Short mmCIF file of C-alpha atoms in Angstrom, two decimals:
data_model
loop_
_atom_site.label_atom_id
_atom_site.label_comp_id
_atom_site.label_asym_id
_atom_site.label_seq_id
_atom_site.Cartn_x
_atom_site.Cartn_y
_atom_site.Cartn_z
CA MET A 1 0.16 0.10 0.22
CA THR A 2 1.20 3.33 -1.10
CA SER A 3 0.99 5.56 1.74
CA ARG A 4 0.77 9.88 1.50
CA PRO A 5 3.46 11.77 2.23
CA VAL A 6 3.23 13.31 5.58
CA LEU A 7 2.65 17.25 5.09
CA LEU A 8 5.14 19.43 7.24
CA VAL A 9 3.43 22.90 7.34
CA ILE A 10 6.63 25.29 8.04
CA ALA A 11 5.93 28.42 9.98
CA HIS A 12 8.42 31.17 10.63
CA GLY A 13 7.44 31.52 14.39
CA SER A 14 7.09 34.66 16.67
CA ARG A 15 7.63 35.75 20.26
CA ASP A 16 3.78 36.82 20.23
CA PRO A 17 2.04 33.34 21.17
CA ARG A 18 -0.93 34.42 19.23
CA HIS A 19 0.96 33.34 16.21
CA ALA A 20 1.87 29.44 17.04
CA ALA A 21 -1.99 29.60 18.53
CA THR A 22 -2.95 30.97 15.18
CA VAL A 23 -1.03 28.75 13.24
CA HIS A 24 -2.13 25.36 15.01
CA ALA A 25 -5.88 26.14 14.40
CA LEU A 26 -4.71 26.52 10.81
CA VAL A 27 -3.38 23.03 11.41
CA ARG A 28 -6.29 21.56 12.57
CA ARG A 29 -8.94 22.80 10.18
CA VAL A 30 -6.36 21.04 7.50
CA ARG A 31 -6.64 17.94 9.54
CA ALA A 32 -10.23 18.22 9.38
CA ARG A 33 -10.73 18.53 6.12
CA ARG A 34 -8.52 15.63 4.85
CA PRO A 35 -9.02 12.75 7.84
CA GLY A 36 -6.11 10.47 7.49
CA LEU A 37 -3.45 12.54 6.14
CA ARG A 38 -0.64 13.32 8.70
CA VAL A 39 0.25 16.87 9.07
CA GLU A 40 2.89 18.31 11.32
CA THR A 41 4.02 21.58 11.94
CA GLY A 42 7.61 23.02 12.22
CA PHE A 43 8.65 26.55 13.08
CA LEU A 44 11.87 28.33 11.87
CA ASP A 45 12.35 30.42 14.67
CA PHE A 46 11.03 31.28 18.20
CA ASN A 47 8.59 28.33 18.74
CA ILE A 48 8.92 24.62 18.86
CA PRO A 49 8.97 21.73 17.54
CA SER A 50 11.96 23.03 14.96
CA VAL A 51 11.63 22.29 11.85
CA PRO A 52 14.97 20.43 11.73
CA GLY A 53 13.56 18.67 15.25
CA VAL A 54 10.29 17.58 13.29
CA LEU A 55 12.36 16.61 10.11
CA GLU A 56 14.58 14.10 12.75
CA SER A 57 11.76 12.74 14.58
CA LEU A 58 10.04 11.73 10.84
CA ALA A 59 13.29 10.09 9.63
CA ALA A 60 13.65 8.04 13.32
CA GLU A 61 9.83 6.72 12.79
CA GLY A 62 10.99 5.13 9.25
CA VAL A 63 8.94 7.69 7.45
CA ARG A 64 10.35 8.30 3.73
CA ASP A 65 8.28 10.97 2.06
CA VAL A 66 7.70 14.73 3.29
CA VAL A 67 5.94 17.71 1.49
CA ALA A 68 7.34 20.89 3.24
CA LEU A 69 4.91 23.47 2.67
CA PRO A 70 6.10 27.22 3.48
CA LEU A 71 3.12 28.85 5.44
CA LEU A 72 4.16 32.30 3.34
CA LEU A 73 2.00 34.19 1.31
CA THR A 74 4.58 35.46 -1.30
CA ARG A 75 7.94 34.06 -2.44
CA ALA A 76 10.39 35.95 -0.76
CA PHE A 77 13.41 35.39 1.59
CA HIS A 78 12.25 32.78 3.47
CA ALA A 79 10.86 30.40 0.67
CA LYS A 80 13.96 31.19 -1.48
CA ALA A 81 16.76 30.78 0.98
CA ASP A 82 16.10 29.91 4.39
CA ILE A 83 13.69 27.17 3.97
CA PRO A 84 15.26 25.06 1.23
CA ALA A 85 18.72 25.89 3.25
CA VAL A 86 16.62 23.81 6.30
CA LEU A 87 15.62 21.12 3.93
CA ARG A 88 19.08 20.32 2.62
CA ASP A 89 20.23 19.54 5.94
CA ALA A 90 16.94 17.03 7.00
CA PRO A 91 18.20 13.56 7.33
CA ALA A 92 19.26 11.91 3.95
CA ARG A 93 16.59 9.14 3.87
CA LEU A 94 13.73 11.48 3.71
CA ARG A 95 12.56 12.49 0.46
CA ILE A 96 11.44 16.09 0.55
CA ARG A 97 9.39 18.07 -1.72
CA GLN A 98 9.07 21.86 -1.25
CA ALA A 99 5.60 23.09 -1.99
CA GLU A 100 4.80 26.63 -3.54
CA VAL A 101 3.96 29.13 -1.46
CA LEU A 102 0.01 29.98 -0.59
CA GLY A 103 -0.17 33.04 -2.58
CA PRO A 104 -1.21 34.47 -4.88
CA SER A 105 -4.64 32.32 -4.86
CA PRO A 106 -8.23 33.37 -5.88
CA LEU A 107 -8.93 31.73 -2.46
CA LEU A 108 -7.55 33.66 -0.55
CA THR A 109 -8.80 37.03 -2.19
CA ALA A 110 -11.99 35.10 -1.09
CA ALA A 111 -10.62 34.64 2.46
CA LEU A 112 -9.61 38.55 2.55
CA GLU A 113 -13.28 39.49 1.49
CA ARG A 114 -14.76 37.08 4.46
CA ARG A 115 -12.71 38.94 6.75
CA LEU A 116 -14.00 42.34 5.56
CA TYR A 117 -17.46 41.04 5.79
CA GLU A 118 -16.96 39.24 9.54
CA ALA A 119 -15.58 43.13 10.36
CA GLY A 120 -19.49 44.37 9.23
CA LEU A 121 -19.29 45.06 5.16
CA THR A 122 -21.78 43.76 3.10
CA PRO A 123 -21.09 42.91 -0.79
CA ALA A 124 -23.51 46.35 -1.47
CA ASP A 125 -20.81 48.22 0.08
CA LYS A 126 -18.16 47.18 -2.54
CA SER A 127 -18.82 50.10 -4.96
CA SER A 128 -18.50 53.02 -2.19
CA THR A 129 -15.77 51.39 -0.02
CA GLY A 130 -12.04 51.67 -0.44
CA VAL A 131 -9.79 48.74 0.44
CA VAL A 132 -6.13 49.06 1.71
CA LEU A 133 -4.37 45.29 1.03
CA ALA A 134 -1.80 45.74 3.93
CA SER A 135 0.99 43.08 3.94
CA ALA A 136 4.12 42.28 5.75
CA GLY A 137 6.28 44.19 3.54
CA SER A 138 9.86 42.56 1.93
CA THR A 139 12.71 43.80 0.23
CA ASP A 140 11.97 41.32 -2.68
CA PRO A 141 10.83 43.21 -5.44
CA GLU A 142 9.20 40.02 -6.59
CA ALA A 143 7.00 39.57 -3.63
CA ILE A 144 6.33 43.77 -3.51
CA ALA A 145 5.08 42.81 -7.50
CA VAL A 146 2.90 40.42 -6.69
CA ILE A 147 1.13 42.12 -3.82
CA ALA A 148 0.38 45.57 -6.16
CA GLU A 149 -1.10 43.02 -8.71
CA ILE A 150 -3.30 40.94 -6.31
CA ALA A 151 -4.58 44.55 -5.53
CA ARG A 152 -5.26 45.47 -9.10
CA GLU A 153 -6.77 42.53 -9.78
CA TRP A 154 -9.12 42.39 -6.56
CA ARG A 155 -10.02 46.12 -7.63
CA HIS A 156 -11.99 44.61 -10.81
CA THR A 157 -14.10 42.78 -8.57
CA GLY A 158 -16.61 45.97 -7.84
CA TRP A 159 -14.48 47.93 -5.23
CA CYS A 160 -14.04 51.65 -5.16
CA ALA A 161 -10.53 51.37 -4.86
CA VAL A 162 -7.54 48.91 -3.78
CA ARG A 163 -4.10 50.25 -2.39
CA PRO A 164 -1.59 48.07 -1.36
CA ALA A 165 0.52 48.94 1.65
CA PHE A 166 3.48 47.51 3.79
CA ALA A 167 4.20 47.29 7.05
CA SER A 168 7.82 47.14 6.93
CA ALA A 169 10.86 47.09 3.87
CA SER A 170 8.65 49.07 1.39
CA LEU A 171 6.05 52.18 0.89
CA PRO A 172 3.44 52.88 1.36
CA ARG A 173 2.61 52.65 4.81
CA THR A 174 -1.33 51.52 5.76
CA GLU A 175 -2.26 54.84 7.22
CA ASP A 176 -0.79 56.29 3.93
CA ALA A 177 -2.79 54.49 1.73
CA VAL A 178 -6.03 54.96 4.03
CA ARG A 179 -5.68 58.48 3.66
CA ALA A 180 -4.83 58.09 -0.22
CA LEU A 181 -8.31 56.53 -0.51
CA ARG A 182 -10.00 59.13 1.47
CA ALA A 183 -8.35 61.90 -0.78
CA LEU A 184 -9.90 59.61 -3.67
CA GLY A 185 -13.38 59.99 -2.42
CA CYS A 186 -14.17 56.64 -1.33
CA ALA A 187 -17.18 56.72 1.34
CA ARG A 188 -15.68 54.50 3.70
CA VAL A 189 -12.03 52.79 3.89
CA ALA A 190 -11.24 49.36 5.19
CA VAL A 191 -8.13 47.80 5.93
CA ALA A 192 -7.82 44.05 5.03
CA PRO A 193 -4.38 42.52 6.78
CA TYR A 194 -2.71 40.44 4.04
CA VAL A 195 -0.76 38.22 7.14
CA LEU A 196 -1.73 34.63 8.31
CA ALA A 197 -1.30 35.21 11.81
CA PRO A 198 -1.14 37.94 14.17
CA GLY A 199 2.24 39.49 15.68
CA PHE A 200 4.48 42.37 15.60
CA LEU A 201 3.97 43.76 11.97
CA PRO A 202 -0.23 42.79 12.06
CA ASP A 203 -0.26 45.06 15.06
CA ARG A 204 1.85 47.53 13.19
CA ILE A 205 -1.11 47.46 10.48
CA ALA A 206 -3.75 48.03 12.78
CA ARG A 207 -2.24 50.72 14.56
CA GLY A 208 -2.05 52.34 10.82
CA ALA A 209 -5.74 51.51 10.40
CA ALA A 210 -6.68 54.18 13.05
CA GLU A 211 -8.32 56.32 10.78
CA ALA A 212 -9.77 53.70 8.59
CA ASP A 213 -13.73 52.92 9.11
CA VAL A 214 -13.11 48.86 9.02
CA LEU A 215 -10.38 46.89 10.24
CA ALA A 216 -10.50 43.25 9.22
CA ASP A 217 -8.52 39.89 11.02
CA VAL A 218 -5.91 38.52 9.58
CA LEU A 219 -6.43 35.57 7.56
CA GLY A 220 -5.81 32.60 10.18
CA PRO A 221 -7.44 29.69 9.72
CA ALA A 222 -10.00 30.60 7.28
CA PRO A 223 -11.51 27.65 5.77
CA GLU A 224 -10.14 29.06 2.29
CA VAL A 225 -6.83 28.98 3.69
CA ALA A 226 -6.75 25.50 4.54
CA ARG A 227 -8.00 24.90 1.03
CA VAL A 228 -5.06 26.24 -0.66
CA LEU A 229 -2.64 24.84 1.91
CA LEU A 230 -3.95 21.05 0.42
CA GLU A 231 -4.03 22.24 -3.28
CA ARG A 232 -0.27 23.20 -2.47
CA TYR A 233 0.16 19.82 -0.94
CA ASP A 234 -1.50 17.95 -3.50
CA ALA A 235 0.58 19.73 -6.41
CA ALA A 236 3.78 19.15 -4.80
CA ARG A 237 3.11 15.26 -3.88
CA VAL A 238 2.47 14.55 -7.87
CA PRO A 239 5.92 14.06 -9.61
CA VAL A 240 6.30 16.33 -12.52
CA PRO A 241 6.73 13.94 -15.75
CA ALA A 242 10.37 15.01 -17.07
CA ALA A 243 10.13 16.60 -20.50
CA LEU A 244 10.82 14.51 -23.96
CA GLY A 245 14.07 14.25 -24.30
CA ALA A 246 15.40 15.51 -21.14
#
């Protein structure tokens, strides 16, 4: 009998206990959606278990196949450098495939809207509401370009306007994007944090939303996020056929 690879969800980790609690809540939702799939969680920093520790334990149990899934919304430094470096040092007996990061995905956009509606908006408010798509920020140009593209595409679904903002490394800040949407003439302004879990930078986003009318919650264990995790897992566990003549 062929067993499914273990899904190892790799989170960044934080000194803020809300971060790990939210990651574990999301993993519980993933397990509930896919009974029988073994899902483990490892952290790069601050929290335990560490990613190397989980990999060592899996190898000691005799596990052979693992799909390592970065709990990240964009392909920035952690996905391109940190996580591959950790996985290269894993026990040799493990066959590890690194899944793609979660974003962009229409399901994540749906989760953003879910959070806005939970915060008090309705679909009828879209045409008069400007939205700040507030992400953590990155020094990676590819990651910044992805956030800008998500904002452009989301605008076409009926919102008055959608502007990207960043809590660190890039501009504009959340408060500046809120003011820009006010100046544009949007009747109300909402801030949608494009982050997975609470922590230092999400708190900065919240402070920047002080002049907004609506502040949505982080994506957290939204059902759409759990679905994206499983989509990325399924894509990674299926070997890509070799090109003819390769």
